[in-house]
């Protein structure tokens, strides 16, 4: 079992880092880079949502943090002259900090109450971006420079994106690297003491508190990590599109983040990644259906829910169970 | 001042009706109906088709909206929500289903009715004018009163009919209601149909005043969520209170804050967050839903 898991992981890494670029180069479908980069970035955001599901909270507010991270990066780059590589962690940390302030009161809510408040939060973020002077209102911030070179101690680790022959490939590799790192972190959290504590919160918060788990601290911590993921995915999104508007991340995006988790499966670490790939890629493929795109997409989603209410990855359990 | 209150009451009556449907579905099945706004838009388009296209009276249009939406709600409950609730490990899974239904209805509305803003001809002409203090078109007044009448009828139905009593029992304790011989499946279906019907009716009422378009579905759902958060999820009196409070806040905010730009909703959202920090269960909700 152990070796087969390692083999699977190696295959996965080989596929995303080598096979996908090779295949794209061979078939000439360069447009797929954008799609796959988006999938990778969105799956980082949904990894955060998944983590809040893990403590039993339904989070429909990830769009707010993606927007916030994007704006922090855009403002720092255009107005304070920061490098992209500095804004990447800063955007995430800013979101984590804000989420602590927001999380302390609202994490006392549960079930649909928490879900609805986070949904409202997405609207708050959008309206704030419209109202604040620093975000430039509805006009948004445009012509944000591409990521520059990253060098530590004179050694250039990553060349300037603007001078590259193929920045799309570079963005793809960046997004995929971040995705792999995020899921490694997620996996580590789930398989640690923190993960055990999270599961105890998911099952019964009062009981967990009664045996000495600091539930208030724990849920704020988890929410902050989750928002960090949302923030960094927003930062890279802004770097790719080189622009950000208050409508860059709206309620629909927040709902989508949640749906990706559901479709993949809430009890599997890789769930949000699989869900994002299926839904986003599926949506992209369905553009051929034109007017009927939405109809087919939503019907497929409903059908999926009827057949596999516990997510696509629950198929693995079924196969495992039969053996 | 009188004008602001009149506007607030008019908005509040519509909002309360939307929130009632949402809260009914939530209290019976623990389902947060993301598709509520889309059902509302669908109801509006049905009335539009019946009244403006087929040339039938407005009342027929409203009835058609009510019947079609009720049927839609019943079908959604029996064939979609019931099987998923029975088989899923976590009850949040119904949220995905509800969101899927919302997308589906959006697609259907786009294909069947198109994306244009639609309205029906005025059902009443003239403007009520009380000494320039309250100015309101007669059709708005009529719609406002119809909405209030529907709210009263709904409360009476829940309070005094056998079906209403069964649904209230179900909302209080599903297991106990079942043990007392309430047919849980049947009343869940009726409740869902009733909730969808209310959404459709408001859509039908609004199409006569402001018209309706495809994009109104999502924002309406968000507003409805806010109302039931203010009042407390799953409580009928809470939904009504939430609807009127939001209507009033919107009316006051649009007048007082217009000098500072378009920040009414930002202020409303922010105050809601502060309010929930102190009273997470809303005005009348039970703690932890």
XYZ file of C-alpha atoms in Angstrom:
612
model
C 0.000 0.000 0.000
C 2.723 2.380 1.017
C 4.758 1.888 -2.156
C 1.698 2.106 -4.387
C 0.873 5.467 -2.823
C 4.412 6.703 -3.413
C 4.223 5.469 -6.983
C 0.942 7.273 -7.500
C 2.385 10.493 -6.134
C 5.445 10.211 -8.379
C 3.219 9.577 -11.391
C 1.099 12.588 -10.498
C 4.134 14.878 -10.197
C 5.554 13.530 -13.445
C 2.239 14.139 -15.168
C 1.757 17.752 -14.062
C 5.374 18.889 -14.396
C 6.545 17.001 -17.482
C 3.765 15.219 -19.354
C 1.325 18.130 -19.552
C 3.846 20.629 -21.003
C 5.160 17.989 -23.406
C 1.664 17.063 -24.556
C 0.709 20.705 -25.034
C 3.889 21.354 -27.017
C 3.171 18.288 -29.150
C -0.456 19.157 -29.890
C 0.014 22.924 -30.057
C -3.026 23.595 -27.828
C -1.410 26.564 -26.056
C -4.812 27.782 -24.804
C -4.889 24.812 -22.460
C -2.136 26.441 -20.408
C -4.512 29.143 -19.239
C -7.214 26.617 -18.396
C -4.860 24.358 -16.476
C -3.214 27.270 -14.668
C -6.650 28.418 -13.563
C -7.474 24.917 -12.387
C -4.280 24.818 -10.327
C -4.926 28.230 -8.779
C -8.603 27.586 -8.081
C -7.717 24.302 -6.450
C -5.448 26.190 -4.036
C -8.428 28.338 -3.073
C -10.683 25.337 -2.704
C -8.024 23.618 -0.585
C -8.659 26.420 1.899
C -12.416 25.934 1.708
C -11.920 22.220 2.214
C -9.943 22.916 5.369
C -12.822 24.915 6.831
C -15.149 22.060 5.925
C -12.761 19.903 7.913
C -13.678 21.754 11.105
C -17.350 21.505 10.170
C -17.884 24.980 8.731
C -19.365 25.665 5.308
C -17.229 28.449 3.838
C -18.751 30.373 0.935
C -16.487 33.368 1.411
C -13.268 32.343 -0.286
C -13.906 34.759 -3.154
C -13.574 37.628 -0.676
C -10.054 36.572 0.263
C -9.015 35.910 -3.313
C -10.180 39.431 -4.161
C -8.426 40.856 -1.119
C -5.146 39.092 -1.904
C -5.354 40.238 -5.500
C -5.922 43.848 -4.514
C -3.115 43.829 -1.941
C -0.702 42.546 -4.565
C -1.942 44.942 -7.251
C -1.716 47.997 -4.976
C 1.698 47.074 -3.607
C 3.072 46.473 -7.092
C 1.652 49.520 -8.839
C 1.826 52.083 -6.038
C 4.624 50.991 -3.718
C 6.869 49.344 -6.296
C 7.032 45.965 -4.579
C 8.192 42.932 -6.535
C 5.604 40.271 -7.311
C 7.526 37.709 -5.291
C 7.260 39.872 -2.189
C 3.540 40.477 -2.645
C 2.830 36.765 -2.962
C 3.366 35.973 0.736
C 2.286 39.473 1.784
C -1.086 39.101 0.046
C -1.614 35.769 1.769
C -0.542 37.090 5.169
C -2.770 40.137 4.833
C -5.745 37.853 4.180
C -4.821 35.642 7.103
C -4.607 38.685 9.378
C -7.959 40.091 8.229
C -9.550 36.668 8.550
C -8.508 36.503 12.208
C -10.347 39.773 12.839
C -13.421 38.622 10.943
C -13.183 35.046 12.126
C -13.220 35.683 15.878
C -16.847 36.861 15.885
C -18.261 34.903 12.949
C -16.673 31.537 13.724
C -19.006 31.344 16.693
C -21.730 30.757 14.126
C -22.429 27.303 12.813
C -24.112 25.468 9.998
C -26.075 27.579 7.556
C -25.552 30.705 9.650
C -21.818 30.595 9.038
C -22.428 29.726 5.392
C -24.706 32.703 4.901
C -22.400 35.141 6.701
C -19.445 34.110 4.572
C -21.588 34.506 1.482
C -22.397 38.036 2.613
C -18.673 38.568 3.216
C -18.009 38.114 -0.490
C -20.479 40.884 -1.224
C -18.858 43.073 1.455
C -15.450 42.598 -0.164
C -16.790 43.527 -3.588
C -18.604 46.618 -2.286
C -15.587 47.705 -0.259
C -13.407 47.460 -3.344
C -15.949 49.641 -5.143
C -16.101 52.240 -2.378
C -12.452 52.607 -1.305
C -10.367 55.260 -3.083
C -7.170 53.165 -3.065
C -8.774 50.395 -5.145
C -9.798 52.819 -7.887
C -13.497 51.855 -7.741
C -15.203 50.128 -10.636
C -12.374 51.010 -13.037
C -10.117 48.612 -11.175
C -6.347 48.474 -11.413
C -4.944 47.660 -14.819
C -1.565 47.250 -16.538
C 0.023 45.543 -13.555
C 3.590 44.490 -14.488
C 4.425 40.834 -15.032
C 6.411 39.130 -12.252
C 10.044 40.265 -12.349
C 13.154 38.210 -11.763
C 13.630 36.522 -8.416
C 17.206 36.347 -7.264
C 18.658 35.488 -3.904
C 22.286 36.441 -3.220
C 22.989 37.331 -6.830
C 21.779 33.970 -8.144
C 18.772 34.345 -10.414
C 16.316 31.633 -9.418
C 13.470 32.703 -11.675
C 14.049 34.945 -14.705
C 11.909 37.975 -15.495
C 8.530 36.849 -16.873
C 8.458 39.727 -19.373
C 11.649 38.530 -21.081
C 10.533 34.921 -21.333
C 9.699 33.322 -24.646
C 6.748 31.502 -23.137
C 5.349 33.218 -19.998
C 2.277 30.982 -20.168
C 4.413 27.949 -19.441
C 6.121 29.824 -16.614
C 2.778 30.738 -15.060
C 1.638 27.161 -15.433
C 4.727 25.842 -13.664
C 4.402 28.470 -10.928
C 0.733 27.642 -10.333
C 1.343 23.912 -10.335
C 4.279 24.222 -7.945
C 2.142 26.281 -5.602
C -0.675 23.764 -5.891
C 1.589 20.848 -5.036
C 3.036 22.775 -2.099
C -0.435 23.726 -0.825
C -1.691 20.176 -0.970
C 1.462 18.951 0.733
C 0.730 21.428 3.534
C -2.893 20.324 3.597
C -1.922 16.671 3.768
C 0.549 17.415 6.537
C -2.104 19.297 8.534
C -4.655 16.511 8.168
C -2.144 13.861 9.244
C -0.913 15.731 12.268
C -2.128 16.419 15.788
C -3.872 19.493 14.381
C -5.743 17.258 11.950
C -6.978 15.041 14.779
C -8.166 18.101 16.673
C -9.932 19.366 13.550
C -11.761 16.083 13.179
C -12.866 16.310 16.800
C -14.294 19.778 16.079
C -16.068 18.475 13.001
C -17.788 15.769 15.000
C -18.750 17.567 18.177
C -17.447 20.922 19.243
C -18.827 20.874 22.794
C -17.377 17.462 23.455
C -14.002 18.552 22.088
C -14.074 21.652 24.277
C -15.006 19.606 27.335
C -11.884 17.448 27.040
C -9.663 20.500 26.860
C -9.375 21.344 23.165
C -9.043 25.075 22.684
C -11.786 25.240 20.086
C -11.889 29.025 19.694
C -8.153 29.228 18.969
C -8.212 26.229 16.687
C -11.019 27.357 14.441
C -9.515 30.823 14.021
C -6.167 29.239 13.166
C -7.729 26.955 10.571
C -9.751 29.815 9.112
C -6.589 31.930 8.843
C -4.738 29.153 6.993
C -7.722 28.738 4.721
C -7.808 32.460 3.943
C -4.057 32.446 3.278
C -4.673 29.881 0.529
C -7.440 32.059 -0.868
C -5.192 35.097 -0.822
C -2.219 33.573 -2.642
C -4.448 32.141 -5.355
C -5.874 35.627 -5.848
C -2.388 37.163 -6.076
C -1.300 34.876 -8.910
C -4.607 35.312 -10.718
C -4.040 39.039 -10.773
C -0.494 38.570 -12.033
C -1.765 36.478 -14.950
C -4.580 38.773 -16.019
C -2.462 41.860 -15.146
C -5.627 43.581 -13.954
C -8.152 43.423 -11.140
C -11.698 44.736 -10.791
C -14.198 44.567 -7.927
C -16.063 41.999 -10.013
C -12.987 39.763 -10.457
C -14.241 37.504 -7.669
C -17.961 37.547 -6.930
C -20.494 35.404 -5.111
C -20.541 32.893 -7.967
C -16.799 32.294 -7.535
C -17.229 31.781 -3.814
C -20.011 29.281 -4.448
C -17.848 27.559 -7.048
C -14.982 27.134 -4.568
C -17.425 25.334 -2.289
C -18.824 23.224 -5.116
C -15.349 22.052 -6.139
C -14.900 20.625 -2.643
C -18.273 18.893 -2.693
C -17.774 17.369 -6.108
C -14.344 16.031 -5.231
C -15.406 14.712 -1.866
C -15.177 16.204 1.583
C -13.314 13.325 3.194
C -10.345 13.208 0.823
C -7.384 15.592 0.792
C -7.195 15.434 -2.997
C -10.945 16.033 -3.221
C -10.912 19.759 -3.988
C -8.212 19.278 -6.641
C -10.194 16.595 -8.447
C -13.398 18.604 -8.097
C -11.819 21.741 -9.529
C -10.334 19.847 -12.447
C -13.632 18.151 -13.263
C -15.877 21.184 -12.942
C -13.610 23.865 -14.424
C -12.274 21.697 -17.217
C -15.719 20.302 -17.884
C -17.134 23.821 -18.122
C -14.359 24.743 -20.532
C -14.934 21.703 -22.729
C -18.657 22.426 -22.818
C -18.133 25.766 -24.568
C -18.708 23.817 -27.778
C -22.339 23.398 -26.696
C -22.760 27.229 -26.808
C -26.271 28.120 -25.616
C -26.732 24.795 -23.908
C -23.439 24.951 -22.003
C -25.009 25.990 -18.704
C -27.868 23.537 -19.085
C -25.605 20.546 -19.681
C -23.147 21.624 -16.984
C -25.781 22.041 -14.291
C -27.576 18.838 -15.289
C -24.295 16.962 -15.041
C -23.708 18.484 -11.620
C -27.162 17.463 -10.384
C -26.734 13.981 -11.825
C -23.326 13.658 -10.170
C -24.883 14.590 -6.847
C -27.613 11.981 -7.254
C -25.210 9.194 -8.177
C -22.278 10.105 -5.911
C -23.568 12.296 -3.077
C -20.269 11.891 -1.207
C -18.045 13.129 -4.005
C -16.263 11.615 -6.972
C -13.459 10.186 -4.854
C -15.955 8.052 -2.943
C -15.744 5.848 -6.036
C -12.323 4.756 -4.747
C -13.936 3.596 -1.516
C -16.451 1.566 -3.437
C -13.746 -0.139 -5.459
C -11.708 -0.698 -2.301
C -14.740 -2.089 -0.511
C -15.419 -4.733 -3.119
C -11.960 -6.260 -2.922
C -39.912 61.025 6.240
C -43.370 59.601 5.549
C -42.204 58.774 2.062
C -39.236 56.794 3.390
C -41.463 54.771 5.705
C -43.986 54.095 2.958
C -41.218 52.932 0.609
C -39.749 50.784 3.350
C -43.063 49.104 4.084
C -43.665 48.445 0.407
C -40.222 46.882 -0.049
C -40.501 45.049 3.245
C -43.765 43.343 2.313
C -42.166 41.870 -0.820
C -38.980 40.915 0.966
C -40.854 39.240 3.802
C -42.723 37.101 1.303
C -39.461 35.968 -0.312
C -37.901 35.229 3.067
C -40.966 33.236 4.181
C -40.536 30.718 1.390
C -36.832 30.317 2.081
C -37.288 29.927 5.807
C -40.109 27.412 5.366
C -37.922 25.157 3.220
C -35.037 25.564 5.642
C -37.059 24.766 8.754
C -38.628 21.648 7.257
C -35.675 20.061 5.511
C -32.592 21.884 6.745
C -31.887 22.787 3.123
C -30.543 26.211 2.275
C -32.276 26.803 -1.024
C -29.748 28.570 -3.227
C -32.220 28.401 -6.079
C -34.759 30.593 -4.310
C -33.838 33.716 -6.263
C -34.007 31.796 -9.529
C -37.435 30.425 -8.588
C -38.524 33.994 -7.948
C -37.303 35.087 -11.388
C -38.941 32.066 -12.993
C -42.263 32.973 -11.388
C -41.940 36.494 -12.748
C -41.344 35.234 -16.260
C -44.326 32.878 -16.082
C -46.586 35.776 -15.158
C -45.031 37.860 -17.924
C -45.688 35.148 -20.495
C -49.287 34.669 -19.417
C -50.139 38.372 -19.126
C -48.092 40.106 -21.813
C -47.811 37.350 -24.403
C -51.134 35.532 -24.041
C -53.091 38.629 -23.010
C -54.818 37.036 -20.039
C -55.670 38.965 -16.849
C -52.979 39.562 -14.228
C -54.658 37.307 -11.670
C -54.449 34.369 -14.068
C -50.756 35.090 -14.470
C -50.235 35.032 -10.717
C -52.143 31.772 -10.415
C -50.107 30.241 -13.225
C -46.861 31.286 -11.472
C -48.065 29.785 -8.213
C -49.123 26.478 -9.759
C -46.048 26.028 -11.957
C -43.588 26.931 -9.203
C -45.357 24.705 -6.688
C -45.099 21.816 -9.122
C -41.431 22.626 -9.676
C -40.764 22.662 -5.945
C -42.552 19.355 -5.426
C -40.609 17.695 -8.243
C -37.306 19.051 -6.925
C -38.045 17.703 -3.466
C -39.197 14.235 -4.501
C -36.633 13.491 -7.207
C -33.598 15.492 -6.122
C -33.427 16.523 -2.496
C -35.071 13.503 -0.889
C -32.754 10.859 -2.391
C -29.640 12.925 -1.720
C -30.574 13.634 1.900
C -31.144 9.914 2.452
C -27.851 8.763 0.944
C -25.364 11.494 1.755
C -22.918 11.319 4.650
C -23.168 15.032 5.461
C -26.318 17.095 5.158
C -24.374 19.982 3.608
C -24.369 17.986 0.364
C -27.813 19.390 -0.344
C -26.147 22.772 -0.798
C -24.340 21.507 -3.880
C -27.623 20.183 -5.161
C -29.373 23.484 -4.476
C -26.598 25.391 -6.226
C -26.841 22.970 -9.141
C -30.582 23.596 -9.330
C -29.901 27.352 -9.264
C -27.520 27.064 -12.237
C -29.987 24.790 -13.990
C -32.883 27.233 -13.570
C -30.665 30.087 -14.765
C -29.909 28.087 -17.909
C -33.569 27.214 -18.445
C -34.668 30.828 -17.977
C -32.027 31.978 -20.449
C -33.094 29.429 -23.051
C -36.843 29.810 -22.626
C -37.346 33.480 -21.809
C -34.126 35.167 -22.981
C -31.956 37.641 -21.133
C -34.012 40.823 -21.679
C -35.668 42.849 -18.945
C -39.393 42.077 -19.037
C -42.430 43.784 -17.587
C -46.175 43.707 -18.015
C -48.377 46.726 -18.770
C -49.427 48.727 -15.717
C -52.319 47.058 -13.935
C -53.508 50.348 -12.388
C -52.918 53.878 -13.538
C -52.582 56.991 -11.458
C -50.478 58.118 -8.536
C -51.509 58.456 -4.935
C -50.435 61.836 -3.622
C -51.008 62.856 -0.028
C -50.155 66.540 0.170
C -46.740 65.886 -1.455
C -45.723 63.973 1.647
C -46.315 60.492 0.323
C -46.269 59.952 -3.395
C -46.787 56.427 -4.588
C -48.245 54.938 -7.757
C -51.496 53.042 -7.186
C -50.111 49.834 -8.655
C -47.330 49.772 -6.047
C -49.889 50.245 -3.307
C -51.980 47.415 -4.707
C -48.942 45.100 -4.951
C -47.922 46.026 -1.410
C -51.366 45.159 -0.084
C -51.456 41.925 -2.076
C -48.117 40.963 -0.546
C -49.378 41.701 2.967
C -52.570 39.731 2.247
C -50.475 36.774 1.091
C -48.349 36.945 4.249
C -51.486 36.962 6.404
C -52.954 34.086 4.427
C -49.732 32.110 4.812
C -49.602 32.655 8.582
C -53.265 31.683 8.908
C -52.611 28.573 6.855
C -49.646 27.552 9.001
C -51.515 28.328 12.204
C -54.965 26.857 11.656
C -54.909 24.227 8.908
C -54.085 20.598 9.494
C -51.278 20.717 6.931
C -49.815 23.804 8.550
C -49.864 22.153 11.942
C -48.131 19.089 10.562
C -45.430 21.251 9.008
C -44.875 23.168 12.221
C -44.514 19.888 14.067
C -42.020 18.733 11.470
C -40.000 21.908 11.857
C -39.845 21.516 15.633
C -38.748 17.923 15.738
C -38.677 15.656 12.738
C -38.373 12.436 14.706
C -41.122 13.272 17.190
C -43.457 14.333 14.382
C -42.852 11.040 12.625
C -43.605 9.099 15.798
C -46.862 11.018 16.178
C -47.907 9.718 12.788
C -47.067 12.675 10.573
C -46.299 11.555 7.044
C -42.851 13.172 6.906
C -42.227 12.608 3.200
C -45.580 13.996 2.171
C -45.332 17.157 4.239
C -41.730 17.775 3.206
C -42.944 17.751 -0.364
C -45.838 20.086 0.389
C -43.538 22.413 2.307
C -41.023 22.617 -0.507
C -43.818 23.225 -3.011
C -45.260 25.948 -0.810
C -41.887 27.645 -0.414
C -41.261 27.604 -4.155
C -44.805 28.845 -4.736
C -44.222 31.863 -2.502
C -41.064 32.711 -4.446
C -42.989 32.445 -7.700
C -45.807 34.633 -6.403
C -43.438 37.438 -5.419
C -41.860 37.214 -8.874
C -45.326 37.524 -10.393
C -46.136 40.534 -8.217
C -42.860 42.296 -8.981
C -43.071 41.845 -12.733
C -46.064 44.188 -12.642
C -44.076 46.964 -10.966
C -40.374 46.929 -11.667
C -40.128 44.161 -14.245
C -37.768 41.253 -14.015
C -34.593 39.979 -15.633
C -32.340 36.963 -15.563
C -29.632 38.587 -13.449
C -31.924 39.217 -10.495
C -31.832 35.623 -9.256
C -28.485 35.526 -7.431
C -28.741 38.923 -5.686
C -32.284 38.073 -4.587
C -31.018 34.887 -2.966
C -28.330 36.846 -1.121
C -30.913 39.345 0.109
C -33.211 36.548 1.222
C -30.324 34.956 3.152
C -29.720 38.259 4.887
C -33.351 38.559 5.890
C -33.502 35.160 7.464
C -30.203 35.853 9.218
C -31.610 39.030 10.718
C -34.763 37.296 11.876
C -33.372 33.866 12.649
C -33.359 30.911 10.260
C -36.379 28.654 10.259
C -38.648 30.982 12.237
C -41.671 32.384 10.436
C -42.036 35.532 12.537
C -38.293 36.072 12.138
C -38.509 35.946 8.366
C -41.257 38.557 8.348
C -39.359 40.796 10.761
C -36.164 40.356 8.713
C -37.942 41.242 5.500
C -39.435 44.430 6.893
C -36.200 45.444 8.627
C -34.183 45.018 5.444
C -36.787 46.874 3.401
C -36.766 49.732 5.881
C -32.955 49.859 6.059
C -32.715 49.939 2.302
C -35.266 52.715 2.062
C -33.644 54.826 4.805
C -30.134 54.099 3.554
C -30.858 55.057 -0.030
C -32.158 58.417 1.178
C -29.661 59.286 3.884
C -26.476 57.821 2.434
C -26.962 58.823 -1.185
C -24.680 61.821 -0.562
C -21.749 59.475 0.106
C -22.120 57.412 -3.041
C -23.367 53.888 -3.458
C -22.576 52.557 -0.019
C -26.038 51.651 1.345
C -25.494 47.947 0.963
C -21.978 48.098 2.329
C -23.346 49.730 5.483
C -26.168 47.197 5.727
C -23.769 44.262 5.313
C -21.308 45.647 7.815
C -23.990 46.291 10.437
C -25.331 42.795 9.862
C -21.901 41.314 10.622
C -21.679 43.344 13.826
C -25.217 42.371 14.784
C -24.499 38.679 14.233
C -21.367 38.898 16.348
C -23.600 39.792 19.282
C -26.627 37.725 18.405
C -25.594 34.817 16.184
C -29.058 33.270 16.040
C -30.793 36.409 14.783
C -33.708 38.150 16.446
C -35.960 35.168 17.028
C -33.976 32.104 16.043
C -33.090 29.255 18.304
C -29.381 29.003 19.053
C -27.428 27.004 16.472
C -30.387 26.687 14.109
